């Protein structure tokens, strides 16, 4: 099952000492443990104990291991137990008598039978300083609201800190351009892009007393170079993090570029977030597809932990997603999987499409009393899309919108077609609508797919009383994306508009692969699905 002599050889790659010790020699085990602890305390480094031993019984009380390992267990049954070996040694050396040894064993068994504590060092009273009061976060509905807007003066004051670097700190040319653009955005001279909206969410939360922790591959820079939370000195390689230098007594900020071990990193962040409800804890996949490697953590902990153990968790997962012609392994965050796991308001699944939406969504995750895991389907090409912009007023006076209606100022009385969608495809639909001067169609974005915003959607649809054609349009293949897990929820909302309306699908045909491998095929499919959304047939 492994390519090395010892299972602990993997620790050699981090140059950790490995102590091999015989499990049948208790004094040697104790000595190895003491050496390991001394080493760790002295050098603040990892150390590994390889306890060489065996399993005497099966994996549970009903299992008989000799059924599949007859020769091994024939040997094991003939071996004296570890206690017998050690007891005989102590008797031979005159430390105890056989009677004393028997009494120790009998007393131990009696304590077990009586339900007494048999470990002398057992902590009977845990350290109350480690307690976390989760009471304020219990019993809230998903519709709970919170003020996520931030006064304009505060945004500009914090924004100035974010664009201030130490004197004599040379920055790479393209990164310096990002900082200069953010200065202009901070003064209202440039529309806000995604990077500004996101980084400002972190900054304002820190400014209000919340810790922020972000881990994942390349999170300091951002996989698509939009974040640049960590700046690098071009002369000596040192780093400067503006978010960590907003004020002298600010809460802790942690940004760690992690290795490609998604299961391990996400599992750690889940545990961290279940002990720190007042912090914004984020794990970002380099591409949304990379979360595939952490599916065990998602299935068994993030989506079901509250139901199984009553354990609340406010972890945020940022999963870059979008069909850009980059192929099967760099397109889909597997939105359909998360939606299939949704029930009993266990998680939130959001697809923000503007800088203001990411700003309010991230702030909402901490500012409202609800603590539920958030799966955020985030963009790639939209990070710099000329239409995916916001204003300072959107940050100061707005809130996260679960559904976004007409953005073109169309006359509701002339609308005969409604196209509903989520994510990047909205901008493709908008471009087609403008290019063809279509005024009888409105495009509605559902920005929160779960918990499904039924009433918000009904309120927006209700003004289009003459609509006869209603479409769900998505980039993903028909057997993927939001279509199958969500169509029944959209139909429930449509019934309140008109029971006779049929919800039709526009998008890629079903596929075993998340996306096409050829850019030319991708472009052809993307053009076709957008046209299909506007086609009555």
Coordinates of C-alpha atoms in Angstrom, one line a residue:
X1 CA 0.0 0.0 0.0
X2 CA 3.0 2.3 0.2
X3 CA 6.4 2.5 -1.6
X4 CA 8.6 2.9 1.5
X5 CA 9.5 0.6 4.4
X6 CA 7.8 2.7 7.0
X7 CA 4.4 4.5 6.8
X8 CA 6.0 7.5 8.6
X9 CA 8.7 8.0 5.8
X10 CA 6.4 10.7 4.4
X11 CA 7.6 13.0 7.2
X12 CA 11.1 13.0 5.7
X13 CA 10.0 15.5 3.1
X14 CA 9.7 18.1 5.9
X15 CA 12.9 17.0 7.6
X16 CA 11.0 16.0 10.8
X17 CA 12.7 13.5 13.1
X18 CA 11.0 10.1 13.2
X19 CA 11.2 8.0 16.4
X20 CA 10.5 4.3 15.8
X21 CA 9.5 2.5 19.0
X22 CA 8.2 -1.0 19.9
X23 CA 4.6 -0.8 21.2
X24 CA 5.3 -3.9 23.4
X25 CA 7.9 -1.9 25.4
X26 CA 5.9 0.7 27.5
X27 CA 9.0 2.3 29.0
X28 CA 10.5 2.8 25.5
X29 CA 7.2 4.3 24.4
X30 CA 7.2 6.7 27.4
X31 CA 10.8 7.7 26.7
X32 CA 10.1 8.3 23.0
X33 CA 7.1 10.4 23.9
X34 CA 9.2 12.5 26.3
X35 CA 11.9 13.0 23.7
X36 CA 9.4 14.0 21.1
X37 CA 7.7 16.6 23.4
X38 CA 11.1 18.0 24.4
X39 CA 12.1 18.3 20.8
X40 CA 8.9 20.1 19.8
X41 CA 9.0 22.5 22.7
X42 CA 12.7 23.3 22.2
X43 CA 12.8 23.6 18.4
X44 CA 9.1 24.5 17.6
X45 CA 9.2 21.9 14.9
X46 CA 7.2 18.8 13.9
X47 CA 8.4 15.4 15.2
X48 CA 6.8 12.0 14.5
X49 CA 6.5 8.8 16.6
X50 CA 6.1 5.6 14.7
X51 CA 4.5 3.3 17.3
X52 CA 5.3 -0.3 15.9
X53 CA 2.4 -2.5 17.2
X54 CA -0.5 -4.6 16.0
X55 CA -4.2 -5.0 16.4
X56 CA -5.1 -7.9 18.7
X57 CA -8.8 -7.9 18.0
X58 CA -11.0 -7.2 14.9
X59 CA -12.1 -3.7 14.0
X60 CA -15.2 -4.1 16.2
X61 CA -16.6 -6.4 18.8
X62 CA -18.5 -8.5 16.2
X63 CA -15.5 -8.9 13.8
X64 CA -13.4 -12.0 13.6
X65 CA -10.2 -11.0 11.8
X66 CA -9.0 -14.6 11.3
X67 CA -11.7 -14.9 8.6
X68 CA -9.5 -13.0 6.2
X69 CA -6.0 -13.1 8.0
X70 CA -5.8 -16.6 9.3
X71 CA -2.0 -16.9 9.5
X72 CA -1.4 -13.5 11.0
X73 CA -4.0 -14.0 13.7
X74 CA -2.7 -17.5 14.5
X75 CA 0.6 -15.8 15.4
X76 CA -1.1 -12.9 17.3
X77 CA -3.2 -15.3 19.4
X78 CA 0.0 -17.0 20.6
X79 CA 1.6 -13.8 21.6
X80 CA 1.4 -12.6 25.3
X81 CA -0.3 -9.2 25.7
X82 CA 1.7 -6.1 26.3
X83 CA 0.5 -6.0 29.9
X84 CA 1.6 -9.6 30.5
X85 CA 5.1 -8.9 29.0
X86 CA 5.6 -5.8 31.1
X87 CA 4.1 -7.4 34.3
X88 CA 6.5 -10.4 34.0
X89 CA 9.4 -8.1 33.5
X90 CA 8.6 -6.1 36.6
X91 CA 8.1 -9.2 38.7
X92 CA 11.4 -10.7 37.5
X93 CA 13.2 -7.5 38.4
X94 CA 11.6 -7.4 41.8
X95 CA 9.6 -4.2 41.4
X96 CA 6.3 -5.9 42.1
X97 CA 5.0 -9.2 43.2
X98 CA 2.6 -11.4 41.2
X99 CA -0.1 -10.6 43.7
X100 CA 0.4 -6.9 43.4
X101 CA 0.3 -7.1 39.7
X102 CA -3.0 -9.1 39.8
X103 CA -4.5 -6.5 42.2
X104 CA -3.6 -3.7 39.9
X105 CA -5.4 -5.4 37.1
X106 CA -8.5 -6.3 39.2
X107 CA -8.7 -2.7 40.5
X108 CA -8.5 -1.3 37.0
X109 CA -11.3 -3.6 35.8
X110 CA -13.4 -2.8 38.8
X111 CA -13.0 0.9 38.0
X112 CA -14.1 0.3 34.4
X113 CA -17.1 -1.7 35.6
X114 CA -18.1 1.1 38.0
X115 CA -17.8 3.8 35.4
X116 CA -15.0 5.6 37.2
X117 CA -12.2 7.6 35.6
X118 CA -9.2 5.4 35.0
X119 CA -6.9 8.1 33.6
X120 CA -5.3 10.0 36.5
X121 CA -4.4 13.0 34.3
X122 CA -7.9 13.3 32.8
X123 CA -9.1 16.9 32.8
X124 CA -12.4 16.8 34.7
X125 CA -13.1 20.6 34.4
X126 CA -12.3 22.1 31.0
X127 CA -10.7 25.6 30.8
X128 CA -13.6 28.0 30.7
X129 CA -11.4 30.6 29.0
X130 CA -11.6 28.5 25.9
X131 CA -15.4 28.6 25.8
X132 CA -17.2 30.2 22.8
X133 CA -20.7 31.6 23.4
X134 CA -22.8 30.5 20.4
X135 CA -26.1 31.6 22.0
X136 CA -26.4 34.8 20.0
X137 CA -26.2 32.8 16.7
X138 CA -28.9 30.2 17.5
X139 CA -32.4 30.1 16.2
X140 CA -32.3 32.7 13.4
X141 CA -34.2 32.4 10.1
X142 CA -32.2 32.7 6.8
X143 CA -34.1 35.9 6.1
X144 CA -32.5 37.7 9.0
X145 CA -31.1 41.0 7.9
X146 CA -28.2 43.2 8.9
X147 CA -26.9 46.6 7.9
X148 CA -24.0 45.9 5.5
X149 CA -23.7 49.4 4.1
X150 CA -20.7 51.5 5.3
X151 CA -20.7 55.3 5.5
X152 CA -18.9 56.8 2.5
X153 CA -16.4 58.7 4.7
X154 CA -15.4 55.5 6.4
X155 CA -14.9 53.7 3.0
X156 CA -12.7 56.5 1.7
X157 CA -10.7 56.6 5.0
X158 CA -10.1 52.9 5.0
X159 CA -9.5 52.9 1.2
X160 CA -6.7 55.5 1.7
X161 CA -5.0 53.1 4.1
X162 CA -5.4 50.2 1.6
X163 CA -3.5 52.2 -1.0
X164 CA -0.7 53.5 1.2
X165 CA 2.6 51.7 1.1
X166 CA 5.8 52.2 3.2
X167 CA 8.2 54.8 1.9
X168 CA 10.8 53.3 -0.4
X169 CA 8.8 50.1 -1.0
X170 CA 9.1 49.4 -4.8
X171 CA 6.2 47.5 -6.3
X172 CA 5.9 45.7 -9.6
X173 CA 4.6 47.9 -12.4
X174 CA 1.2 46.1 -13.0
X175 CA 0.6 45.9 -9.3
X176 CA 1.3 49.6 -8.9
X177 CA -1.3 50.3 -11.6
X178 CA -3.9 48.3 -9.6
X179 CA -3.1 50.5 -6.5
X180 CA -3.3 53.7 -8.5
X181 CA -6.7 52.6 -10.0
X182 CA -8.0 51.8 -6.5
X183 CA -7.0 55.3 -5.4
X184 CA -9.1 56.7 -8.2
X185 CA -12.0 54.4 -7.3
X186 CA -11.7 55.5 -3.7
X187 CA -12.4 59.1 -4.9
X188 CA -15.2 58.2 -7.2
X189 CA -13.1 58.9 -10.3
X190 CA -13.3 55.3 -11.6
X191 CA -16.1 52.7 -11.3
X192 CA -15.4 50.1 -8.7
X193 CA -14.2 46.7 -10.0
X194 CA -14.4 43.3 -8.3
X195 CA -11.0 43.6 -6.5
X196 CA -12.0 46.9 -4.9
X197 CA -15.4 45.6 -3.7
X198 CA -13.9 42.4 -2.2
X199 CA -10.9 43.9 -0.5
X200 CA -13.0 46.7 0.9
X201 CA -15.3 44.1 2.5
X202 CA -12.4 42.7 4.4
X203 CA -11.1 46.1 5.3
X204 CA -14.4 47.4 6.7
X205 CA -15.0 44.3 8.7
X206 CA -11.5 44.6 10.3
X207 CA -12.3 48.2 10.9
X208 CA -15.4 47.1 12.8
X209 CA -13.6 44.6 15.0
X210 CA -13.9 41.4 13.1
X211 CA -11.0 39.0 12.4
X212 CA -10.5 38.0 8.8
X213 CA -8.8 34.8 7.8
X214 CA -8.2 33.7 4.1
X215 CA -6.5 30.5 2.9
X216 CA -6.1 28.8 -0.4
X217 CA -3.8 28.7 -3.4
X218 CA -2.5 32.1 -4.3
X219 CA -5.0 33.9 -2.2
X220 CA -2.6 36.7 -1.3
X221 CA -2.4 37.7 -5.0
X222 CA -5.6 36.1 -6.2
X223 CA -5.4 33.4 -8.9
X224 CA -6.5 35.9 -11.5
X225 CA -4.4 38.7 -10.1
X226 CA -7.4 40.8 -8.9
X227 CA -6.9 40.8 -5.1
X228 CA -3.2 41.7 -4.4
X229 CA -3.8 41.8 -0.7
X230 CA -0.1 41.0 -0.2
X231 CA 2.4 43.4 -1.9
X232 CA 5.9 42.3 -2.7
X233 CA 9.0 44.5 -2.5
X234 CA 10.7 44.2 -5.9
X235 CA 14.2 44.7 -4.4
X236 CA 14.5 42.6 -1.3
X237 CA 11.4 40.2 -1.7
X238 CA 9.8 41.4 1.6
X239 CA 6.1 41.8 1.8
X240 CA 3.6 44.4 3.0
X241 CA -0.1 43.7 3.8
X242 CA -2.2 46.9 3.8
X243 CA -5.1 45.0 5.4
X244 CA -2.9 44.2 8.4
X245 CA -1.9 47.8 8.8
X246 CA -5.2 49.7 9.0
X247 CA -4.8 50.5 12.7
X248 CA -2.4 49.7 15.6
X249 CA -5.0 47.8 17.7
X250 CA -6.9 46.2 14.8
X251 CA -8.2 42.6 14.9
X252 CA -6.0 39.8 13.5
X253 CA -5.8 39.3 9.8
X254 CA -4.4 36.0 8.4
X255 CA -3.7 35.3 4.7
X256 CA -2.0 32.1 3.9
X257 CA -1.1 30.7 0.5
X258 CA -1.7 27.0 1.0
X259 CA -0.5 24.0 -0.8
X260 CA -2.6 21.9 -3.2
X261 CA -4.1 19.7 -0.5
X262 CA -7.6 21.0 -0.6
X263 CA -9.1 18.3 1.7
X264 CA -6.6 19.0 4.5
X265 CA -6.8 22.8 4.2
X266 CA -10.6 23.0 4.0
X267 CA -11.0 20.6 6.9
X268 CA -8.8 22.8 9.0
X269 CA -10.7 25.9 8.1
X270 CA -14.0 24.2 8.9
X271 CA -12.7 23.4 12.4
X272 CA -11.4 26.9 12.8
X273 CA -14.7 28.5 11.8
X274 CA -16.7 26.3 14.3
X275 CA -14.7 27.9 17.1
X276 CA -14.6 31.5 16.0
X277 CA -18.1 32.8 15.1
X278 CA -17.1 36.5 15.1
X279 CA -14.5 36.1 12.3
X280 CA -14.8 35.9 8.5
X281 CA -13.1 32.6 7.7
X282 CA -12.6 32.0 3.9
X283 CA -11.2 29.2 1.9
X284 CA -10.8 29.9 -1.8
X285 CA -10.2 27.2 -4.4
X286 CA -7.7 28.2 -7.1
X287 CA -10.4 27.1 -9.6
X288 CA -13.8 26.0 -8.3
X289 CA -13.1 22.5 -9.7
X290 CA -10.3 22.1 -7.2
X291 CA -12.9 21.7 -4.5
X292 CA -13.4 18.2 -6.0
X293 CA -10.5 17.1 -3.9
X294 CA -12.2 18.2 -0.7
X295 CA -15.6 16.6 -1.3
X296 CA -15.4 14.5 1.8
X297 CA -15.1 17.6 4.0
X298 CA -18.0 19.2 2.2
X299 CA -20.3 16.2 2.4
X300 CA -19.6 15.0 5.9
X301 CA -18.9 18.2 7.7
X302 CA -19.8 21.5 6.0
X303 CA -23.3 20.6 4.7
X304 CA -24.3 18.2 7.4
X305 CA -22.5 19.2 10.6
X306 CA -25.3 21.2 12.0
X307 CA -27.8 18.5 11.4
X308 CA -25.6 15.7 12.8
X309 CA -24.0 17.4 15.8
X310 CA -25.8 20.7 16.2
X311 CA -22.5 22.4 15.3
X312 CA -22.8 25.9 13.8
X313 CA -20.3 27.1 11.2
X314 CA -19.9 30.3 9.3
X315 CA -17.2 29.2 6.9
X316 CA -17.1 30.9 3.4
X317 CA -16.0 29.0 0.3
X318 CA -15.0 31.1 -2.7
X319 CA -15.2 28.9 -5.8
X320 CA -14.2 30.6 -9.2
X321 CA -16.6 29.5 -11.8
X322 CA -17.4 30.4 -15.4
X323 CA -17.3 29.1 -18.9
X324 CA -14.4 30.9 -20.6
X325 CA -13.2 28.2 -23.0
X326 CA -10.5 26.9 -20.6
X327 CA -11.6 23.3 -20.8
X328 CA -13.2 20.7 -18.5
X329 CA -11.0 21.2 -15.4
X330 CA -11.1 25.0 -15.3
X331 CA -14.7 25.9 -15.9
X332 CA -17.2 24.4 -13.4
X333 CA -17.3 24.7 -9.6
X334 CA -19.9 21.9 -9.8
X335 CA -22.7 24.1 -8.6
X336 CA -25.2 21.3 -9.0
X337 CA -23.4 19.3 -6.3
X338 CA -23.9 22.0 -3.7
X339 CA -27.5 22.5 -4.6
X340 CA -28.2 18.8 -4.3
X341 CA -26.8 19.0 -0.8
X342 CA -29.1 21.8 0.2
X343 CA -31.9 21.0 2.6
X344 CA -33.4 22.5 5.9
X345 CA -31.5 25.8 5.2
X346 CA -28.2 24.1 6.0
X347 CA -26.0 26.2 3.7
X348 CA -26.1 29.3 1.5
X349 CA -25.3 29.2 -2.2
X350 CA -24.8 32.6 -3.8
X351 CA -23.7 33.7 -7.3
X352 CA -22.8 37.4 -7.0
X353 CA -22.3 39.3 -10.3
X354 CA -21.2 42.8 -9.2
X355 CA -18.5 44.3 -6.9
X356 CA -21.2 45.7 -4.6
X357 CA -22.8 42.2 -4.4
X358 CA -19.5 40.5 -3.2
X359 CA -19.0 43.4 -0.8
X360 CA -22.4 43.1 0.8
X361 CA -22.4 39.3 0.7
X362 CA -19.1 38.9 2.5
X363 CA -20.1 41.5 5.1
X364 CA -23.5 39.9 5.6
X365 CA -21.8 36.7 6.5
X366 CA -20.5 38.2 9.7
X367 CA -22.8 41.1 10.4
X368 CA -26.1 39.3 10.6
X369 CA -26.6 36.8 13.5
X370 CA -27.0 33.8 11.2
X371 CA -24.1 31.3 11.0
X372 CA -24.4 29.1 8.0
X373 CA -21.7 27.9 5.6
X374 CA -21.6 30.1 2.5
X375 CA -20.8 28.7 -0.9
X376 CA -20.0 31.6 -3.2
X377 CA -19.7 31.0 -6.9
X378 CA -17.2 33.7 -7.9
X379 CA -16.1 34.9 -11.3
X380 CA -13.0 34.8 -13.5
X381 CA -13.5 37.0 -16.5
X382 CA -16.0 39.2 -14.6
X383 CA -13.2 40.4 -12.4
X384 CA -12.3 42.9 -15.1
X385 CA -15.5 43.0 -17.2
X386 CA -16.4 46.6 -18.2
X387 CA -20.1 46.0 -17.2
X388 CA -19.4 44.3 -13.9
X389 CA -18.9 47.5 -12.0
X390 CA -20.4 49.3 -9.0
X391 CA -20.3 52.8 -7.4
X392 CA -19.3 54.0 -3.9
X393 CA -23.0 54.7 -3.2
X394 CA -23.7 51.0 -3.9
X395 CA -21.4 50.1 -1.0
X396 CA -22.6 52.8 1.4
X397 CA -26.3 52.6 0.9
X398 CA -27.0 49.1 -0.6
X399 CA -27.4 45.6 0.6
X400 CA -27.0 42.1 -0.8
X401 CA -29.8 41.5 -3.3
X402 CA -30.9 37.9 -3.6
X403 CA -32.6 38.7 -6.9
X404 CA -31.7 41.6 -9.2
X405 CA -34.4 42.7 -11.7
X406 CA -34.3 45.0 -14.7
X407 CA -31.2 47.1 -15.1
X408 CA -32.1 48.6 -18.4
X409 CA -35.1 50.8 -17.5
X410 CA -37.5 48.8 -19.7
X411 CA -41.3 49.4 -19.7
X412 CA -42.8 46.5 -17.8
X413 CA -46.0 46.7 -19.9
X414 CA -44.0 45.8 -23.0
X415 CA -42.3 42.8 -21.5
X416 CA -43.4 39.5 -23.1
X417 CA -40.4 37.4 -22.2
X418 CA -38.5 36.9 -18.9
X419 CA -35.1 35.3 -18.9
X420 CA -33.9 34.2 -15.5
X421 CA -30.2 33.3 -15.0
X422 CA -27.3 33.3 -12.5
X423 CA -23.7 34.4 -12.9
X424 CA -21.6 35.4 -15.9
X425 CA -24.1 34.4 -18.5
X426 CA -26.1 37.5 -17.5
X427 CA -23.6 39.7 -19.2
X428 CA -23.6 37.6 -22.4
X429 CA -27.4 37.9 -22.5
X430 CA -27.2 41.7 -21.8
X431 CA -24.8 42.2 -24.7
X432 CA -27.0 40.2 -27.1
X433 CA -30.1 42.2 -25.9
X434 CA -28.4 45.6 -26.5
X435 CA -26.8 44.6 -29.8
X436 CA -30.2 43.5 -31.2
X437 CA -32.2 46.4 -29.5
X438 CA -34.6 43.9 -27.8
X439 CA -37.1 45.8 -25.6
X440 CA -39.7 43.1 -25.0
X441 CA -37.4 40.9 -22.8
X442 CA -36.2 41.4 -19.3
X443 CA -33.2 39.5 -17.8
X444 CA -33.5 38.7 -14.1
X445 CA -30.5 37.5 -12.0
X446 CA -31.0 35.1 -9.2
X447 CA -28.0 35.9 -7.0
X448 CA -28.9 33.5 -4.2
X449 CA -29.9 30.0 -5.3
X450 CA -30.3 28.6 -1.8
X451 CA -32.1 29.3 0.5
X452 CA -34.2 30.1 -2.5
X453 CA -35.6 33.7 -2.4
X454 CA -39.1 32.8 -3.4
X455 CA -40.9 36.0 -2.3
X456 CA -38.1 38.3 -3.6
X457 CA -38.4 36.6 -7.0
X458 CA -42.2 36.8 -7.0
X459 CA -42.1 40.5 -6.2
X460 CA -39.9 41.2 -9.2
X461 CA -41.8 39.0 -11.6
X462 CA -45.2 40.3 -10.6
X463 CA -44.9 43.5 -12.5
X464 CA -44.6 41.7 -15.8
X465 CA -48.2 40.8 -16.3
X466 CA -48.0 40.4 -20.1
X467 CA -45.1 37.9 -20.0
X468 CA -45.8 34.7 -21.9
X469 CA -42.4 33.2 -22.4
X470 CA -40.2 32.5 -19.4
X471 CA -36.8 31.0 -19.7
X472 CA -34.0 29.7 -17.5
X473 CA -30.7 30.2 -19.2
X474 CA -27.4 28.8 -17.9
X475 CA -23.9 28.2 -19.3
X476 CA -23.5 24.7 -17.7
X477 CA -24.8 21.5 -19.5
X478 CA -28.4 20.7 -18.8
X479 CA -27.5 17.9 -16.4
X480 CA -25.3 20.3 -14.4
X481 CA -25.7 23.8 -13.0
X482 CA -28.8 25.0 -11.3
X483 CA -31.5 23.7 -13.7
X484 CA -32.4 20.3 -12.2
X485 CA -32.0 21.2 -8.5
X486 CA -33.8 24.6 -8.8
X487 CA -36.4 24.5 -11.6
X488 CA -39.2 23.4 -9.2
X489 CA -38.6 26.4 -7.0
X490 CA -38.7 28.8 -10.0
X491 CA -41.9 27.1 -11.2
X492 CA -43.5 27.7 -7.8
X493 CA -42.8 31.4 -8.1
X494 CA -44.1 31.5 -11.7
X495 CA -47.4 30.0 -10.6
X496 CA -48.1 33.1 -8.6
X497 CA -47.6 35.1 -11.8
X498 CA -49.5 32.9 -14.3
X499 CA -50.3 29.2 -13.8
X500 CA -50.3 28.6 -17.6
X501 CA -46.7 29.8 -18.1
X502 CA -44.2 27.0 -19.0
X503 CA -40.6 27.4 -17.8
X504 CA -38.3 26.4 -20.6
X505 CA -34.6 25.7 -20.7
X506 CA -31.8 27.4 -22.7
X507 CA -28.3 26.2 -22.3
X508 CA -25.9 23.5 -23.3
X509 CA -27.1 20.0 -23.9
X510 CA -26.4 17.3 -21.3
X511 CA -22.7 16.3 -21.1
X512 CA -20.6 13.8 -19.2
X513 CA -17.8 16.5 -19.2
X514 CA -18.2 19.9 -17.4
X515 CA -17.1 21.8 -20.5
X516 CA -15.8 21.5 -24.0
X517 CA -12.1 21.1 -24.5
X518 CA -11.8 23.3 -27.6
X519 CA -12.2 27.0 -27.5
X520 CA -13.9 27.1 -30.9
X521 CA -16.5 24.6 -29.7
X522 CA -17.0 26.6 -26.5
X523 CA -17.6 29.9 -28.4
X524 CA -20.1 28.1 -30.7
X525 CA -22.0 26.6 -27.8
X526 CA -22.0 29.9 -25.9
X527 CA -23.4 31.8 -28.9
X528 CA -26.1 29.2 -29.4
X529 CA -27.4 29.1 -25.9
X530 CA -27.7 32.9 -25.7
X531 CA -29.6 33.0 -28.9
X532 CA -31.8 30.1 -27.7
X533 CA -32.8 32.2 -24.7
X534 CA -34.3 34.9 -26.9
X535 CA -35.8 32.5 -29.4
X536 CA -39.5 31.8 -29.0
X537 CA -39.2 28.4 -30.6

